[in-house]
Amino acid sequence: MNEAAQTLDGWYSLHLLYNVDWSSLRLLESEEVNKMVTELQSFLERQEEVHQKNEGSYSFYNITGQKADLILWMLRPTIDELNTLELEFNKLAISDFLIPSYSYVSVIELSNYLAKDSDEDPYQNEHVRKRLYPEVPKSRYICFYPMDKRREGNDNWYMLDMEKRRELMYSHGMIGRGYAGKVRQFITGSVGLDEYEWGVTLFSDDMIQFKKLIYEMRFDEVSARYGEFGDFFVGVNLPAEELPAFFM
Ligand code: 76R
């Protein structure tokens, strides 16, 4: 049997995407919309408090295009907390005007392809902890998509030996590192949790950097030969204070 990659698993992750039911929303008095927006703002303020205490993190963006209008990404130590938060969100008045369009369940994952040998417990390593329990940035733009590694005929990632996968991931990582300071990347693993094997969530203050990074990777063997992709969702940061203008 082939050697499985070892993973370090951090916070659980829930991506929730919604379309706004604009035509129903338009029928409401502005006072009613105001009330709902205030309630949503206080939900987001609670997310911000948890984020500040580093007990979890979140982001809230306005998705471009018709696949969705909003993405709420939440990270927490347990799936139970995410379940409770999802329920809390569903019970907000504004949720009556939000149509679920996509969701993704996964967990922040670091693999051992490029890890250095060490006797130290990685879960105690400061640098590793920062990546397992990350502070999600409030960059201007987000890009989220789920993906698989191909398992077809001669192109079966899972049949490659560890050494070969390590070599390929090294090349992948080097491309990624070329975008240090321009794109922040979060890889969440979802084998056994959701439809694809990973969620990729990227942040940048320059939308074109997503295209440049993903395009460059597409020519690298890991993506060219083994990458399979779900839908891509991109959007613009939606701070709580901009919600009244967004909904009215
Ligand atoms: O430097 C390190 O220690 C991490 C090296 C690294 C790993 C192990 C790394 C670096 N990635 C890793 C794992 Mn990645 N990544 C993607 C995508 O669109 C595509 O073609 C692929 C989607 C992007 C854009 C991206 C970006 N990466 C993975 C895995 C798990 C693989 C497995 O376990 O088999 C996936 C699915 C994946 C996909 N990657 C980087 C980046 C970037 C920007 C980096 C550099 C990060 C940094 O140095 O800060």
Short mmCIF file of C-alpha atoms and ligand atoms in Angstrom, two decimals:
data_model
loop_
_atom_site.label_atom_id
_atom_site.label_comp_id
_atom_site.label_asym_id
_atom_site.label_seq_id
_atom_site.Cartn_x
_atom_site.Cartn_y
_atom_site.Cartn_z
CA MET A 1 0.00 0.00 0.00
CA ASN A 2 1.16 3.51 -0.80
CA GLU A 3 2.23 5.87 1.98
CA ALA A 4 -0.58 8.29 2.85
CA ALA A 5 0.35 11.91 3.41
CA GLN A 6 0.22 12.86 7.08
CA THR A 7 -1.93 15.87 7.79
CA LEU A 8 -2.05 18.37 10.61
CA ASP A 9 -5.61 19.44 11.14
CA GLY A 10 -6.54 22.82 12.54
CA TRP A 11 -9.82 24.68 12.82
CA TYR A 12 -12.96 23.31 11.19
CA SER A 13 -14.22 25.32 8.28
CA LEU A 14 -17.66 26.16 6.92
CA HIS A 15 -18.19 28.13 3.72
CA LEU A 16 -21.82 29.27 3.32
CA LEU A 17 -22.94 30.93 0.10
CA TYR A 18 -26.26 32.63 -0.49
CA ASN A 19 -28.20 34.47 -3.13
CA VAL A 20 -30.27 37.42 -1.94
CA ASP A 21 -33.98 37.28 -2.74
CA TRP A 22 -33.99 40.87 -3.94
CA SER A 23 -37.58 40.90 -5.22
CA SER A 24 -38.99 39.87 -1.82
CA LEU A 25 -36.68 42.24 0.01
CA ARG A 26 -37.89 45.16 -2.10
CA LEU A 27 -41.44 44.69 -0.79
CA LEU A 28 -40.36 45.53 2.77
CA GLU A 29 -40.47 48.90 4.50
CA SER A 30 -36.98 50.34 4.96
CA GLU A 31 -37.49 50.23 8.74
CA GLU A 32 -37.91 46.45 8.58
CA VAL A 33 -34.80 46.03 6.41
CA ASN A 34 -32.90 48.25 8.84
CA LYS A 35 -33.84 46.01 11.74
CA MET A 36 -32.67 42.89 9.92
CA VAL A 37 -29.42 44.55 8.88
CA THR A 38 -28.72 45.60 12.47
CA GLU A 39 -29.28 42.02 13.63
CA LEU A 40 -26.91 40.71 10.94
CA GLN A 41 -24.34 43.35 11.91
CA SER A 42 -24.41 42.20 15.51
CA PHE A 43 -23.94 38.57 14.35
CA LEU A 44 -20.84 39.73 12.43
CA GLU A 45 -19.63 41.76 15.42
CA ARG A 46 -19.74 38.57 17.51
CA GLN A 47 -17.66 36.86 14.80
CA GLU A 48 -15.19 39.73 15.01
CA GLU A 49 -14.90 39.35 18.80
CA VAL A 50 -14.13 35.64 18.45
CA HIS A 51 -11.61 36.49 15.72
CA GLN A 52 -9.95 39.12 17.98
CA LYS A 53 -9.59 36.54 20.76
CA ASN A 54 -8.14 34.05 18.25
CA GLU A 55 -10.83 31.52 19.16
CA GLY A 56 -11.89 31.27 15.53
CA SER A 57 -12.07 33.46 12.47
CA TYR A 58 -14.46 34.48 9.70
CA SER A 59 -14.93 36.53 6.58
CA PHE A 60 -17.90 38.04 4.77
CA TYR A 61 -17.74 38.96 1.07
CA ASN A 62 -20.05 40.04 -1.73
CA ILE A 63 -19.72 37.45 -4.52
CA THR A 64 -19.52 38.73 -8.10
CA GLY A 65 -21.80 37.04 -10.65
CA GLN A 66 -25.02 35.05 -10.35
CA LYS A 67 -23.73 31.93 -8.60
CA ALA A 68 -24.12 33.70 -5.24
CA ASP A 69 -24.35 37.15 -3.67
CA LEU A 70 -22.75 36.47 -0.30
CA ILE A 71 -20.13 34.20 1.19
CA LEU A 72 -19.74 33.72 4.93
CA TRP A 73 -16.64 31.74 5.86
CA MET A 74 -16.31 30.64 9.47
CA LEU A 75 -13.51 28.79 11.29
CA ARG A 76 -13.88 27.21 14.74
CA PRO A 77 -12.11 24.59 16.89
CA THR A 78 -15.03 22.14 16.59
CA ILE A 79 -17.64 21.20 14.01
CA ASP A 80 -20.22 21.45 16.82
CA GLU A 81 -19.57 25.18 17.11
CA LEU A 82 -19.95 25.60 13.35
CA ASN A 83 -23.23 23.69 13.49
CA THR A 84 -24.50 26.00 16.23
CA LEU A 85 -23.36 29.07 14.29
CA GLU A 86 -25.06 27.89 11.13
CA LEU A 87 -28.28 27.43 13.09
CA GLU A 88 -27.88 30.88 14.64
CA PHE A 89 -27.38 32.36 11.17
CA ASN A 90 -30.43 30.53 9.82
CA LYS A 91 -32.53 32.05 12.59
CA LEU A 92 -31.55 35.64 11.76
CA ALA A 93 -34.49 37.48 10.19
CA ILE A 94 -32.42 38.27 7.07
CA SER A 95 -32.10 34.54 6.40
CA ASP A 96 -35.72 34.53 5.18
CA PHE A 97 -34.35 36.53 2.24
CA LEU A 98 -31.23 34.45 1.64
CA ILE A 99 -31.37 31.48 -0.71
CA PRO A 100 -28.64 28.90 -0.06
CA SER A 101 -26.53 28.48 -3.19
CA TYR A 102 -23.52 26.45 -2.02
CA SER A 103 -21.86 25.22 1.13
CA TYR A 104 -18.59 23.53 1.96
CA VAL A 105 -17.44 21.63 5.05
CA SER A 106 -13.73 21.06 5.62
CA VAL A 107 -10.89 21.54 8.09
CA ILE A 108 -7.70 23.62 7.85
CA GLU A 109 -5.05 21.17 6.67
CA LEU A 110 -1.27 21.13 6.43
CA SER A 111 0.34 18.13 4.77
CA ASN A 112 3.80 16.79 5.49
CA TYR A 113 5.14 16.90 1.93
CA LEU A 114 7.51 19.74 2.63
CA ALA A 115 7.78 19.43 6.43
CA LYS A 116 11.25 19.14 7.92
CA ASP A 117 12.00 16.12 10.12
CA SER A 118 11.82 17.08 13.77
CA ASP A 119 11.18 15.47 17.17
CA GLU A 120 9.11 18.46 18.22
CA ASP A 121 5.29 18.18 18.45
CA PRO A 122 4.21 20.25 15.43
CA TYR A 123 1.00 21.26 17.20
CA GLN A 124 3.19 23.15 19.70
CA ASN A 125 5.22 24.93 17.02
CA GLU A 126 4.38 28.64 16.89
CA HIS A 127 4.73 28.86 13.09
CA VAL A 128 2.55 25.80 12.49
CA ARG A 129 -0.10 27.01 14.96
CA LYS A 130 -0.39 30.31 13.10
CA ARG A 131 -1.36 28.36 10.00
CA LEU A 132 -3.65 25.81 11.69
CA TYR A 133 -5.51 28.50 13.66
CA PRO A 134 -5.18 31.44 11.29
CA GLU A 135 -6.30 35.03 11.43
CA VAL A 136 -8.25 35.34 8.21
CA PRO A 137 -7.31 38.67 6.59
CA LYS A 138 -9.81 41.31 5.50
CA SER A 139 -8.25 41.74 2.09
CA ARG A 140 -10.28 43.49 -0.55
CA TYR A 141 -10.92 40.29 -2.57
CA ILE A 142 -11.65 36.61 -1.99
CA CYS A 143 -11.42 33.60 -4.32
CA PHE A 144 -12.87 30.26 -3.19
CA TYR A 145 -13.12 26.92 -5.02
CA PRO A 146 -13.15 23.25 -4.18
CA MET A 147 -10.83 20.80 -5.92
CA ASP A 148 -9.72 17.17 -6.27
CA LYS A 149 -6.55 15.37 -7.23
CA ARG A 150 -7.28 13.18 -10.27
CA ARG A 151 -7.57 9.39 -9.97
CA GLU A 152 -7.82 8.27 -13.60
CA GLY A 153 -5.79 5.76 -15.57
CA ASN A 154 -2.17 6.84 -15.66
CA ASP A 155 -3.01 10.10 -13.93
CA ASN A 156 -3.69 8.83 -10.45
CA TRP A 157 -2.24 11.06 -7.74
CA TYR A 158 -3.00 8.47 -5.06
CA MET A 159 -0.93 5.80 -6.80
CA LEU A 160 2.23 7.95 -6.88
CA ASP A 161 4.79 7.10 -4.24
CA MET A 162 5.52 9.57 -1.46
CA GLU A 163 8.85 10.64 -2.94
CA LYS A 164 7.28 11.55 -6.28
CA ARG A 165 4.43 13.44 -4.62
CA ARG A 166 6.94 15.29 -2.45
CA GLU A 167 8.90 16.33 -5.53
CA LEU A 168 5.75 17.54 -7.29
CA MET A 169 4.50 19.41 -4.23
CA TYR A 170 7.86 21.11 -3.89
CA SER A 171 7.45 22.61 -7.34
CA HIS A 172 3.87 23.60 -6.48
CA GLY A 173 5.03 25.26 -3.26
CA MET A 174 7.75 27.23 -5.04
CA ILE A 175 5.22 28.79 -7.41
CA GLY A 176 3.04 29.64 -4.43
CA ARG A 177 5.90 31.28 -2.61
CA GLY A 178 6.41 33.60 -5.57
CA TYR A 179 3.10 35.16 -4.53
CA ALA A 180 4.11 35.79 -0.92
CA GLY A 181 2.82 39.19 0.14
CA LYS A 182 0.35 39.28 -2.77
CA VAL A 183 -1.97 36.32 -2.10
CA ARG A 184 -2.82 34.63 1.19
CA GLN A 185 -3.81 30.97 0.74
CA PHE A 186 -5.80 28.68 3.02
CA ILE A 187 -6.07 24.98 2.20
CA THR A 188 -8.88 23.11 3.92
CA GLY A 189 -9.13 19.34 3.60
CA SER A 190 -12.50 17.72 2.98
CA VAL A 191 -11.82 14.04 2.19
CA GLY A 192 -14.73 12.24 3.85
CA LEU A 193 -16.38 15.56 4.74
CA ASP A 194 -17.64 17.03 1.50
CA GLU A 195 -17.86 16.48 -2.26
CA TYR A 196 -14.32 17.50 -3.21
CA GLU A 197 -11.02 16.75 -1.49
CA TRP A 198 -9.93 20.32 -0.68
CA GLY A 199 -11.25 23.81 -0.47
CA VAL A 200 -8.92 26.56 -1.66
CA THR A 201 -9.61 30.01 -0.18
CA LEU A 202 -7.43 32.87 -1.37
CA PHE A 203 -7.28 36.54 -0.35
CA SER A 204 -5.66 39.46 -2.13
CA ASP A 205 -5.95 43.21 -2.50
CA ASP A 206 -5.51 42.75 -6.25
CA MET A 207 -8.00 40.46 -8.01
CA ILE A 208 -5.67 39.84 -10.97
CA GLN A 209 -3.17 38.09 -8.67
CA PHE A 210 -5.65 35.17 -8.27
CA LYS A 211 -5.69 34.72 -12.04
CA LYS A 212 -1.92 35.00 -12.32
CA LEU A 213 -1.28 32.51 -9.50
CA ILE A 214 -3.82 29.93 -10.62
CA TYR A 215 -2.76 30.30 -14.26
CA GLU A 216 0.88 29.74 -13.39
CA MET A 217 -0.02 26.68 -11.31
CA ARG A 218 -2.12 25.28 -14.15
CA PHE A 219 1.15 24.74 -16.09
CA ASP A 220 2.77 22.98 -13.14
CA GLU A 221 2.42 19.19 -13.14
CA VAL A 222 0.48 18.98 -9.85
CA SER A 223 -2.35 21.08 -11.32
CA ALA A 224 -1.85 20.35 -15.03
CA ARG A 225 -1.98 16.60 -14.65
CA TYR A 226 -3.69 16.02 -11.33
CA GLY A 227 -5.90 19.03 -10.57
CA GLU A 228 -9.69 18.90 -10.98
CA PHE A 229 -11.73 21.90 -10.03
CA GLY A 230 -15.23 22.79 -8.89
CA ASP A 231 -16.87 26.17 -9.32
CA PHE A 232 -14.87 29.31 -8.65
CA PHE A 233 -16.38 32.07 -6.52
CA VAL A 234 -14.77 35.50 -6.34
CA GLY A 235 -15.95 38.57 -4.46
CA VAL A 236 -15.34 41.85 -2.72
CA ASN A 237 -15.08 42.39 1.04
CA LEU A 238 -18.35 43.48 2.65
CA PRO A 239 -17.65 45.12 6.02
CA ALA A 240 -20.53 45.25 8.52
CA GLU A 241 -20.81 49.05 8.20
CA GLU A 242 -21.51 48.74 4.47
CA LEU A 243 -24.47 46.38 4.95
CA PRO A 244 -27.18 49.09 5.00
CA ALA A 245 -26.01 50.35 1.60
CA PHE A 246 -25.78 46.79 0.32
CA PHE A 247 -29.29 45.71 1.29
CA MET A 248 -31.14 48.99 0.57
O1 76R B 1 5.44 26.02 1.96
C1 76R B 1 4.81 25.14 2.54
O2 76R B 1 5.17 24.56 3.58
C2 76R B 1 3.50 24.71 1.96
C3 76R B 1 3.70 24.12 0.61
C4 76R B 1 2.36 23.81 0.06
C5 76R B 1 1.61 22.65 0.21
C6 76R B 1 1.97 21.37 0.94
C7 76R B 1 1.56 24.72 -0.72
C8 76R B 1 1.97 26.01 -1.04
N1 76R B 1 0.38 24.12 -1.05
C9 76R B 1 0.37 22.87 -0.49
C10 76R B 1 -0.66 21.94 -0.55
MN1 76R B 1 -1.01 24.86 -2.29
N2 76R B 1 -2.47 25.66 -3.42
C11 76R B 1 -3.46 24.95 -4.04
C12 76R B 1 -4.11 25.81 -4.98
O3 76R B 1 -5.52 26.15 -8.56
C13 76R B 1 -4.69 25.23 -8.42
O4 76R B 1 -4.02 24.80 -9.38
C14 76R B 1 -4.47 24.62 -7.08
C15 76R B 1 -5.17 25.37 -5.94
C16 76R B 1 -3.51 27.05 -4.89
C17 76R B 1 -3.86 28.30 -5.67
C18 76R B 1 -2.47 26.94 -3.91
C19 76R B 1 -1.64 27.98 -3.54
N3 76R B 1 -2.05 23.13 -2.17
C20 76R B 1 -1.77 22.08 -1.35
C21 76R B 1 -2.83 21.10 -1.46
C22 76R B 1 -2.91 19.79 -0.70
C23 76R B 1 -2.21 18.77 -1.55
C24 76R B 1 -2.08 17.41 -0.93
O5 76R B 1 -1.99 17.31 0.30
O6 76R B 1 -2.02 16.44 -1.72
C25 76R B 1 -3.72 21.59 -2.39
C26 76R B 1 -5.00 20.94 -2.86
C27 76R B 1 -3.22 22.85 -2.82
C28 76R B 1 -3.82 23.64 -3.77
N4 76R B 1 0.02 26.64 -2.33
C29 76R B 1 1.19 26.93 -1.66
C30 76R B 1 -0.49 27.83 -2.80
C31 76R B 1 0.39 28.90 -2.42
C32 76R B 1 0.13 30.38 -2.73
C33 76R B 1 1.42 28.35 -1.71
C34 76R B 1 2.61 29.07 -1.06
C35 76R B 1 2.21 29.36 0.36
C36 76R B 1 3.27 30.06 1.15
O7 76R B 1 4.46 29.82 0.93
O8 76R B 1 2.88 30.88 2.00
#
